[in-house]
Structures are given as C-alpha cells and as structure tokens.
PDB file of N, CA and C in Angstrom:
ATOM      1  N   ALA A  20       0.843  -1.187   0.000  1.00 46.00           N
ATOM      2  CA  ALA A  20       0.000   0.000   0.000  1.00 46.00           C
ATOM      3  C   ALA A  20       0.876   1.233   0.000  1.00 46.00           C
ATOM      4  N   SER A  21       0.493   2.215  -0.749  1.00 50.00           N
ATOM      5  CA  SER A  21       1.250   3.458  -0.832  1.00 50.00           C
ATOM      6  C   SER A  21       0.877   4.374   0.322  1.00 50.00           C
ATOM      7  N   LEU A  22       1.878   4.944   0.953  1.00 51.00           N
ATOM      8  CA  LEU A  22       1.618   5.889   2.036  1.00 51.00           C
ATOM      9  C   LEU A  22       1.039   7.193   1.506  1.00 51.00           C
ATOM     10  N   ASP A  23       1.269   7.493   0.241  1.00 52.00           N
ATOM     11  CA  ASP A  23       0.793   8.750  -0.310  1.00 52.00           C
ATOM     12  C   ASP A  23      -0.693   8.754  -0.642  1.00 52.00           C
ATOM     13  N   ASN A  24      -1.347   7.604  -0.605  1.00 48.00           N
ATOM     14  CA  ASN A  24      -2.780   7.575  -0.893  1.00 48.00           C
ATOM     15  C   ASN A  24      -3.564   8.420   0.097  1.00 48.00           C
ATOM     16  N   ALA A  25      -3.107   8.466   1.344  1.00 46.00           N
ATOM     17  CA  ALA A  25      -3.819   9.225   2.366  1.00 46.00           C
ATOM     18  C   ALA A  25      -3.142  10.552   2.670  1.00 46.00           C
ATOM     19  N   TYR A  26      -2.072  10.844   1.981  1.00 43.00           N
ATOM     20  CA  TYR A  26      -1.271  12.026   2.274  1.00 43.00           C
ATOM     21  C   TYR A  26      -1.432  13.059   1.167  1.00 43.00           C
ATOM     22  N   THR A  27      -2.012  14.197   1.497  1.00 44.00           N
ATOM     23  CA  THR A  27      -2.160  15.235   0.489  1.00 44.00           C
ATOM     24  C   THR A  27      -1.427  16.502   0.867  1.00 44.00           C
ATOM     25  N   GLU A  28      -1.196  16.725   2.141  1.00 43.00           N
ATOM     26  CA  GLU A  28      -0.498  17.934   2.556  1.00 43.00           C
ATOM     27  C   GLU A  28      -0.017  17.727   3.981  1.00 43.00           C
ATOM     28  N   ASN A  29       1.228  18.136   4.263  1.00 42.00           N
ATOM     29  CA  ASN A  29       1.687  17.974   5.637  1.00 42.00           C
ATOM     30  C   ASN A  29       1.362  19.215   6.450  1.00 42.00           C
ATOM     31  N   GLN A  30       1.730  19.212   7.712  1.00 49.00           N
ATOM     32  CA  GLN A  30       1.316  20.277   8.613  1.00 49.00           C
ATOM     33  C   GLN A  30       1.998  21.608   8.338  1.00 49.00           C
ATOM     34  N   THR A  31       3.055  21.623   7.539  1.00 52.00           N
ATOM     35  CA  THR A  31       3.704  22.893   7.220  1.00 52.00           C
ATOM     36  C   THR A  31       3.081  23.542   5.995  1.00 52.00           C
ATOM     37  N   GLY A  32       2.144  22.868   5.356  1.00 59.00           N
ATOM     38  CA  GLY A  32       1.483  23.430   4.188  1.00 59.00           C
ATOM     39  C   GLY A  32       2.208  23.154   2.886  1.00 59.00           C
ATOM     40  N   LEU A  33       3.197  22.264   2.894  1.00 64.00           N
ATOM     41  CA  LEU A  33       3.890  21.908   1.660  1.00 64.00           C
ATOM     42  C   LEU A  33       2.987  21.042   0.800  1.00 64.00           C
ATOM     43  N   ALA A  34       2.969  21.301  -0.481  1.00 68.00           N
ATOM     44  CA  ALA A  34       2.158  20.502  -1.398  1.00 68.00           C
ATOM     45  C   ALA A  34       2.806  19.134  -1.599  1.00 68.00           C
ATOM     46  N   ASN A  35       2.015  18.159  -1.929  1.00 71.00           N
ATOM     47  CA  ASN A  35       2.478  16.812  -2.170  1.00 71.00           C
ATOM     48  C   ASN A  35       3.341  16.775  -3.427  1.00 71.00           C
ATOM     49  N   LEU A  36       4.445  16.059  -3.352  1.00 68.00           N
ATOM     50  CA  LEU A  36       5.380  15.942  -4.464  1.00 68.00           C
ATOM     51  C   LEU A  36       4.743  15.308  -5.684  1.00 68.00           C
ATOM     52  N   TYR A  37       3.757  14.448  -5.477  1.00 65.00           N
ATOM     53  CA  TYR A  37       3.121  13.763  -6.598  1.00 65.00           C
ATOM     54  C   TYR A  37       2.171  14.669  -7.378  1.00 65.00           C
ATOM     55  N   GLN A  38       2.000  15.903  -6.948  1.00 70.00           N
ATOM     56  CA  GLN A  38       1.203  16.874  -7.693  1.00 70.00           C
ATOM     57  C   GLN A  38       2.065  17.626  -8.701  1.00 70.00           C
ATOM     58  N   THR A  39       3.316  17.214  -8.843  1.00 80.00           N
ATOM     59  CA  THR A  39       4.259  17.867  -9.744  1.00 80.00           C
ATOM     60  C   THR A  39       4.609  16.918 -10.886  1.00 80.00           C
ATOM     61  N   GLY A  40       5.558  17.309 -11.703  1.00 83.00           N
ATOM     62  CA  GLY A  40       6.040  16.452 -12.784  1.00 83.00           C
ATOM     63  C   GLY A  40       7.124  15.489 -12.338  1.00 83.00           C
ATOM     64  N   TYR A  41       7.491  15.519 -11.048  1.00 88.00           N
ATOM     65  CA  TYR A  41       8.516  14.614 -10.538  1.00 88.00           C
ATOM     66  C   TYR A  41       7.946  13.214 -10.334  1.00 88.00           C
ATOM     67  N   ARG A  42       8.794  12.225 -10.518  1.00 89.00           N
ATOM     68  CA  ARG A  42       8.387  10.835 -10.286  1.00 89.00           C
ATOM     69  C   ARG A  42       9.453  10.172  -9.432  1.00 89.00           C
ATOM     70  N   ILE A  43       9.032   9.450  -8.396  1.00 91.00           N
ATOM     71  CA  ILE A  43       9.960   8.805  -7.475  1.00 91.00           C
ATOM     72  C   ILE A  43       9.909   7.300  -7.687  1.00 91.00           C
ATOM     73  N   ILE A  44      11.083   6.697  -7.804  1.00 91.00           N
ATOM     74  CA  ILE A  44      11.205   5.248  -7.964  1.00 91.00           C
ATOM     75  C   ILE A  44      12.109   4.734  -6.857  1.00 91.00           C
ATOM     76  N   THR A  45      11.688   3.674  -6.170  1.00 93.00           N
ATOM     77  CA  THR A  45      12.522   3.057  -5.141  1.00 93.00           C
ATOM     78  C   THR A  45      12.800   1.613  -5.522  1.00 93.00           C
ATOM     79  N   THR A  46      14.077   1.267  -5.583  1.00 88.00           N
ATOM     80  CA  THR A  46      14.489  -0.108  -5.856  1.00 88.00           C
ATOM     81  C   THR A  46      15.830  -0.377  -5.202  1.00 88.00           C
ATOM     82  N   ASN A  47      15.966  -1.556  -4.636  1.00 88.00           N
ATOM     83  CA  ASN A  47      17.250  -2.042  -4.113  1.00 88.00           C
ATOM     84  C   ASN A  47      17.989  -1.024  -3.246  1.00 88.00           C
ATOM     85  N   GLY A  48      17.307  -0.451  -2.278  1.00 92.00           N
ATOM     86  CA  GLY A  48      17.949   0.487  -1.374  1.00 92.00           C
ATOM     87  C   GLY A  48      18.324   1.814  -2.001  1.00 92.00           C
ATOM     88  N   GLU A  49      17.605   2.199  -3.035  1.00 94.00           N
ATOM     89  CA  GLU A  49      17.917   3.430  -3.740  1.00 94.00           C
ATOM     90  C   GLU A  49      16.625   4.197  -4.011  1.00 94.00           C
ATOM     91  N   ILE A  50      16.683   5.509  -3.822  1.00 94.00           N
ATOM     92  CA  ILE A  50      15.583   6.399  -4.199  1.00 94.00           C
ATOM     93  C   ILE A  50      16.057   7.187  -5.408  1.00 94.00           C
ATOM     94  N   ARG A  51      15.293   7.126  -6.492  1.00 94.00           N
ATOM     95  CA  ARG A  51      15.614   7.891  -7.701  1.00 94.00           C
ATOM     96  C   ARG A  51      14.474   8.834  -8.011  1.00 94.00           C
ATOM     97  N   ILE A  52      14.815  10.055  -8.385  1.00 93.00           N
ATOM     98  CA  ILE A  52      13.811  11.054  -8.733  1.00 93.00           C
ATOM     99  C   ILE A  52      13.946  11.371 -10.212  1.00 93.00           C
ATOM    100  N   LEU A  53      12.870  11.209 -10.952  1.00 92.00           N
ATOM    101  CA  LEU A  53      12.843  11.535 -12.365  1.00 92.00           C
ATOM    102  C   LEU A  53      12.178  12.899 -12.536  1.00 92.00           C
ATOM    103  N   GLY A  54      12.609  13.646 -13.524  1.00 91.00           N
ATOM    104  CA  GLY A  54      11.998  14.925 -13.822  1.00 91.00           C
ATOM    105  C   GLY A  54      12.746  16.130 -13.278  1.00 91.00           C
ATOM    106  N   LEU A  55      13.889  15.902 -12.621  1.00 91.00           N
ATOM    107  CA  LEU A  55      14.679  17.029 -12.121  1.00 91.00           C
ATOM    108  C   LEU A  55      15.402  17.709 -13.278  1.00 91.00           C
ATOM    109  N   ASP A  56      15.561  19.019 -13.189  1.00 89.00           N
ATOM    110  CA  ASP A  56      16.316  19.720 -14.241  1.00 89.00           C
ATOM    111  C   ASP A  56      17.747  20.035 -13.811  1.00 89.00           C
ATOM    112  N   GLY A  57      18.140  19.626 -12.606  1.00 86.00           N
ATOM    113  CA  GLY A  57      19.505  19.818 -12.130  1.00 86.00           C
ATOM    114  C   GLY A  57      19.702  21.044 -11.264  1.00 86.00           C
ATOM    115  N   THR A  58      18.693  21.887 -11.158  1.00 89.00           N
ATOM    116  CA  THR A  58      18.819  23.092 -10.336  1.00 89.00           C
ATOM    117  C   THR A  58      18.107  22.965  -8.992  1.00 89.00           C
ATOM    118  N   GLU A  59      17.281  21.948  -8.832  1.00 91.00           N
ATOM    119  CA  GLU A  59      16.504  21.786  -7.603  1.00 91.00           C
ATOM    120  C   GLU A  59      17.388  21.266  -6.472  1.00 91.00           C
ATOM    121  N   ILE A  60      17.122  21.734  -5.283  1.00 92.00           N
ATOM    122  CA  ILE A  60      17.752  21.188  -4.081  1.00 92.00           C
ATOM    123  C   ILE A  60      16.821  20.103  -3.555  1.00 92.00           C
ATOM    124  N   VAL A  61      17.340  18.898  -3.431  1.00 94.00           N
ATOM    125  CA  VAL A  61      16.559  17.757  -2.961  1.00 94.00           C
ATOM    126  C   VAL A  61      17.041  17.415  -1.558  1.00 94.00           C
ATOM    127  N   SER A  62      16.114  17.366  -0.602  1.00 95.00           N
ATOM    128  CA  SER A  62      16.449  17.032   0.778  1.00 95.00           C
ATOM    129  C   SER A  62      15.783  15.723   1.162  1.00 95.00           C
ATOM    130  N   LEU A  63      16.511  14.904   1.901  1.00 96.00           N
ATOM    131  CA  LEU A  63      15.991  13.623   2.371  1.00 96.00           C
ATOM    132  C   LEU A  63      16.011  13.629   3.891  1.00 96.00           C
ATOM    133  N   TYR A  64      14.866  13.295   4.493  1.00 96.00           N
ATOM    134  CA  TYR A  64      14.713  13.292   5.943  1.00 96.00           C
ATOM    135  C   TYR A  64      14.293  11.901   6.411  1.00 96.00           C
ATOM    136  N   ASP A  65      14.688  11.546   7.633  1.00 95.00           N
ATOM    137  CA  ASP A  65      14.159  10.318   8.200  1.00 95.00           C
ATOM    138  C   ASP A  65      12.774  10.616   8.754  1.00 95.00           C
ATOM    139  N   ILE A  66      12.092   9.593   9.209  1.00 92.00           N
ATOM    140  CA  ILE A  66      10.710   9.755   9.660  1.00 92.00           C
ATOM    141  C   ILE A  66      10.633  10.616  10.926  1.00 92.00           C
ATOM    142  N   GLY A  67      11.763  10.766  11.633  1.00 93.00           N
ATOM    143  CA  GLY A  67      11.810  11.621  12.817  1.00 93.00           C
ATOM    144  C   GLY A  67      12.048  13.085  12.485  1.00 93.00           C
ATOM    145  N   GLY A  68      12.238  13.394  11.195  1.00 93.00           N
ATOM    146  CA  GLY A  68      12.419  14.767  10.774  1.00 93.00           C
ATOM    147  C   GLY A  68      13.863  15.229  10.678  1.00 93.00           C
ATOM    148  N   ARG A  69      14.829  14.342  10.929  1.00 95.00           N
ATOM    149  CA  ARG A  69      16.241  14.706  10.818  1.00 95.00           C
ATOM    150  C   ARG A  69      16.677  14.684   9.354  1.00 95.00           C
ATOM    151  N   ARG A  70      17.316  15.753   8.903  1.00 96.00           N
ATOM    152  CA  ARG A  70      17.785  15.783   7.520  1.00 96.00           C
ATOM    153  C   ARG A  70      18.986  14.859   7.392  1.00 96.00           C
ATOM    154  N   LEU A  71      18.890  13.928   6.452  1.00 95.00           N
ATOM    155  CA  LEU A  71      19.949  12.963   6.220  1.00 95.00           C
ATOM    156  C   LEU A  71      20.886  13.402   5.107  1.00 95.00           C
ATOM    157  N   ASN A  72      20.330  14.091   4.121  1.00 94.00           N
ATOM    158  CA  ASN A  72      21.125  14.478   2.966  1.00 94.00           C
ATOM    159  C   ASN A  72      20.431  15.617   2.235  1.00 94.00           C
ATOM    160  N   MET A  73      21.240  16.439   1.561  1.00 94.00           N
ATOM    161  CA  MET A  73      20.695  17.519   0.746  1.00 94.00           C
ATOM    162  C   MET A  73      21.643  17.691  -0.438  1.00 94.00           C
ATOM    163  N   LYS A  74      21.109  17.560  -1.660  1.00 92.00           N
ATOM    164  CA  LYS A  74      21.950  17.668  -2.847  1.00 92.00           C
ATOM    165  C   LYS A  74      21.112  17.989  -4.070  1.00 92.00           C
ATOM    166  N   THR A  75      21.774  18.144  -5.213  1.00 90.00           N
ATOM    167  CA  THR A  75      21.059  18.468  -6.447  1.00 90.00           C
ATOM    168  C   THR A  75      20.991  17.270  -7.390  1.00 90.00           C
ATOM    169  N   THR A  76      21.530  16.138  -6.993  1.00 87.00           N
ATOM    170  CA  THR A  76      21.456  14.956  -7.842  1.00 87.00           C
ATOM    171  C   THR A  76      20.182  14.180  -7.557  1.00 87.00           C
ATOM    172  N   SER A  77      19.880  13.214  -8.411  1.00 90.00           N
ATOM    173  CA  SER A  77      18.574  12.548  -8.348  1.00 90.00           C
ATOM    174  C   SER A  77      18.589  11.179  -7.693  1.00 90.00           C
ATOM    175  N   THR A  78      19.692  10.758  -7.078  1.00 94.00           N
ATOM    176  CA  THR A  78      19.762   9.410  -6.509  1.00 94.00           C
ATOM    177  C   THR A  78      20.266   9.453  -5.072  1.00 94.00           C
ATOM    178  N   PHE A  79      19.579   8.701  -4.202  1.00 94.00           N
ATOM    179  CA  PHE A  79      19.987   8.544  -2.810  1.00 94.00           C
ATOM    180  C   PHE A  79      20.125   7.057  -2.517  1.00 94.00           C
ATOM    181  N   LYS A  80      21.226   6.640  -1.923  1.00 95.00           N
ATOM    182  CA  LYS A  80      21.406   5.268  -1.426  1.00 95.00           C
ATOM    183  C   LYS A  80      20.945   5.270   0.023  1.00 95.00           C
ATOM    184  N   VAL A  81      19.976   4.394   0.349  1.00 95.00           N
ATOM    185  CA  VAL A  81      19.404   4.384   1.697  1.00 95.00           C
ATOM    186  C   VAL A  81      19.154   2.944   2.151  1.00 95.00           C
ATOM    187  N   ARG A  82      18.934   2.796   3.434  1.00 94.00           N
ATOM    188  CA  ARG A  82      18.490   1.513   3.990  1.00 94.00           C
ATOM    189  C   ARG A  82      16.979   1.435   3.877  1.00 94.00           C
ATOM    190  N   SER A  83      16.430   0.261   4.086  1.00 93.00           N
ATOM    191  CA  SER A  83      14.971   0.130   4.047  1.00 93.00           C
ATOM    192  C   SER A  83      14.363   0.960   5.172  1.00 93.00           C
ATOM    193  N   GLY A  84      13.208   1.555   4.889  1.00 94.00           N
ATOM    194  CA  GLY A  84      12.539   2.387   5.877  1.00 94.00           C
ATOM    195  C   GLY A  84      11.631   3.402   5.205  1.00 94.00           C
ATOM    196  N   VAL A  85      11.112   4.315   6.005  1.00 95.00           N
ATOM    197  CA  VAL A  85      10.230   5.367   5.507  1.00 95.00           C
ATOM    198  C   VAL A  85      10.978   6.694   5.603  1.00 95.00           C
ATOM    199  N   TYR A  86      10.940   7.453   4.524  1.00 96.00           N
ATOM    200  CA  TYR A  86      11.659   8.719   4.433  1.00 96.00           C
ATOM    201  C   TYR A  86      10.722   9.812   3.951  1.00 96.00           C
ATOM    202  N   ILE A  87      11.140  11.048   4.151  1.00 94.00           N
ATOM    203  CA  ILE A  87      10.434  12.192   3.598  1.00 94.00           C
ATOM    204  C   ILE A  87      11.381  12.839   2.598  1.00 94.00           C
ATOM    205  N   LEU A  88      10.904  13.009   1.398  1.00 93.00           N
ATOM    206  CA  LEU A  88      11.680  13.602   0.320  1.00 93.00           C
ATOM    207  C   LEU A  88      11.104  14.973   0.026  1.00 93.00           C
ATOM    208  N   ARG A  89      11.961  15.979  -0.008  1.00 92.00           N
ATOM    209  CA  ARG A  89      11.487  17.346  -0.256  1.00 92.00           C
ATOM    210  C   ARG A  89      12.256  17.954  -1.428  1.00 92.00           C
ATOM    211  N   ILE A  90      11.504  18.517  -2.352  1.00 90.00           N
ATOM    212  CA  ILE A  90      12.068  19.261  -3.475  1.00 90.00           C
ATOM    213  C   ILE A  90      11.369  20.610  -3.478  1.00 90.00           C
ATOM    214  N   GLY A  91      12.107  21.669  -3.147  1.00 84.00           N
ATOM    215  CA  GLY A  91      11.511  23.005  -3.082  1.00 84.00           C
ATOM    216  C   GLY A  91      10.375  23.048  -2.088  1.00 84.00           C
ATOM    217  N   ASN A  92       9.171  23.437  -2.540  1.00 83.00           N
ATOM    218  CA  ASN A  92       7.997  23.526  -1.673  1.00 83.00           C
ATOM    219  C   ASN A  92       7.140  22.275  -1.716  1.00 83.00           C
ATOM    220  N   TYR A  93       7.670  21.197  -2.249  1.00 88.00           N
ATOM    221  CA  TYR A  93       6.919  19.948  -2.362  1.00 88.00           C
ATOM    222  C   TYR A  93       7.581  18.874  -1.515  1.00 88.00           C
ATOM    223  N   ALA A  94       6.764  17.999  -0.916  1.00 88.00           N
ATOM    224  CA  ALA A  94       7.285  16.929  -0.073  1.00 88.00           C
ATOM    225  C   ALA A  94       6.414  15.693  -0.197  1.00 88.00           C
ATOM    226  N   SER A  95       7.025  14.538   0.061  1.00 88.00           N
ATOM    227  CA  SER A  95       6.276  13.292   0.017  1.00 88.00           C
ATOM    228  C   SER A  95       6.960  12.248   0.889  1.00 88.00           C
ATOM    229  N   LYS A  96       6.181  11.347   1.432  1.00 91.00           N
ATOM    230  CA  LYS A  96       6.719  10.189   2.134  1.00 91.00           C
ATOM    231  C   LYS A  96       7.110   9.140   1.102  1.00 91.00           C
ATOM    232  N   VAL A  97       8.217   8.455   1.369  1.00 92.00           N
ATOM    233  CA  VAL A  97       8.721   7.432   0.465  1.00 92.00           C
ATOM    234  C   VAL A  97       9.066   6.202   1.282  1.00 92.00           C
ATOM    235  N   MET A  98       8.594   5.036   0.848  1.00 93.00           N
ATOM    236  CA  MET A  98       8.916   3.786   1.521  1.00 93.00           C
ATOM    237  C   MET A  98       9.930   3.016   0.686  1.00 93.00           C
ATOM    238  N   VAL A  99      11.014   2.603   1.321  1.00 93.00           N
ATOM    239  CA  VAL A  99      12.044   1.804   0.662  1.00 93.00           C
ATOM    240  C   VAL A  99      12.067   0.451   1.345  1.00 93.00           C
ATOM    241  N   LYS A 100      11.951  -0.602   0.535  1.00 87.00           N
ATOM    242  CA  LYS A 100      11.957  -1.963   1.079  1.00 87.00           C
ATOM    243  C   LYS A 100      13.304  -2.590   0.899  1.00 87.00           C
TER     244      LYS A 100
END
C-alpha cells in the first residue's frame, strides 16, 4: 500500500510531491527522482524529521525504511523496502 494515498499535505502546508512532474522510484535500497532539471535542491529526511542528505542529484542510497523527500515547496513520504 502506498503511504501517499492518504497524504495530500503535511502540517507545514507543503504541497504533495506527486502533484508535480517529478516521479519517485525506489528499488534495491535506492531512491531515484525523475523529472529534475539539475537546479533543484533535494532534501531527504528520516521519519523523525532529521535531515539525512541535501543535494542536487537525483539518486539517494538508503536503507529500508520510511523517508520524507522534499524538493523546493513539495514533499512526500517514500517507503524503501
């Protein structure tokens, strides 16, 4: 089940990432973002809200778990198995 089915906006008022042209793919401990133009700052947070990484590239190597991915004013929960 996708966590984003019930998630449309978080408490800070950030719009859901899936309302944009970005697409998130998770496979083999990796989060990949499609649709970036190279100028966006992408931040990755753990479920506790701690920022784990911030960069302009489209790939993150992670362990299995639930993360929050933020690009500009958009954010989404991401599950990695």
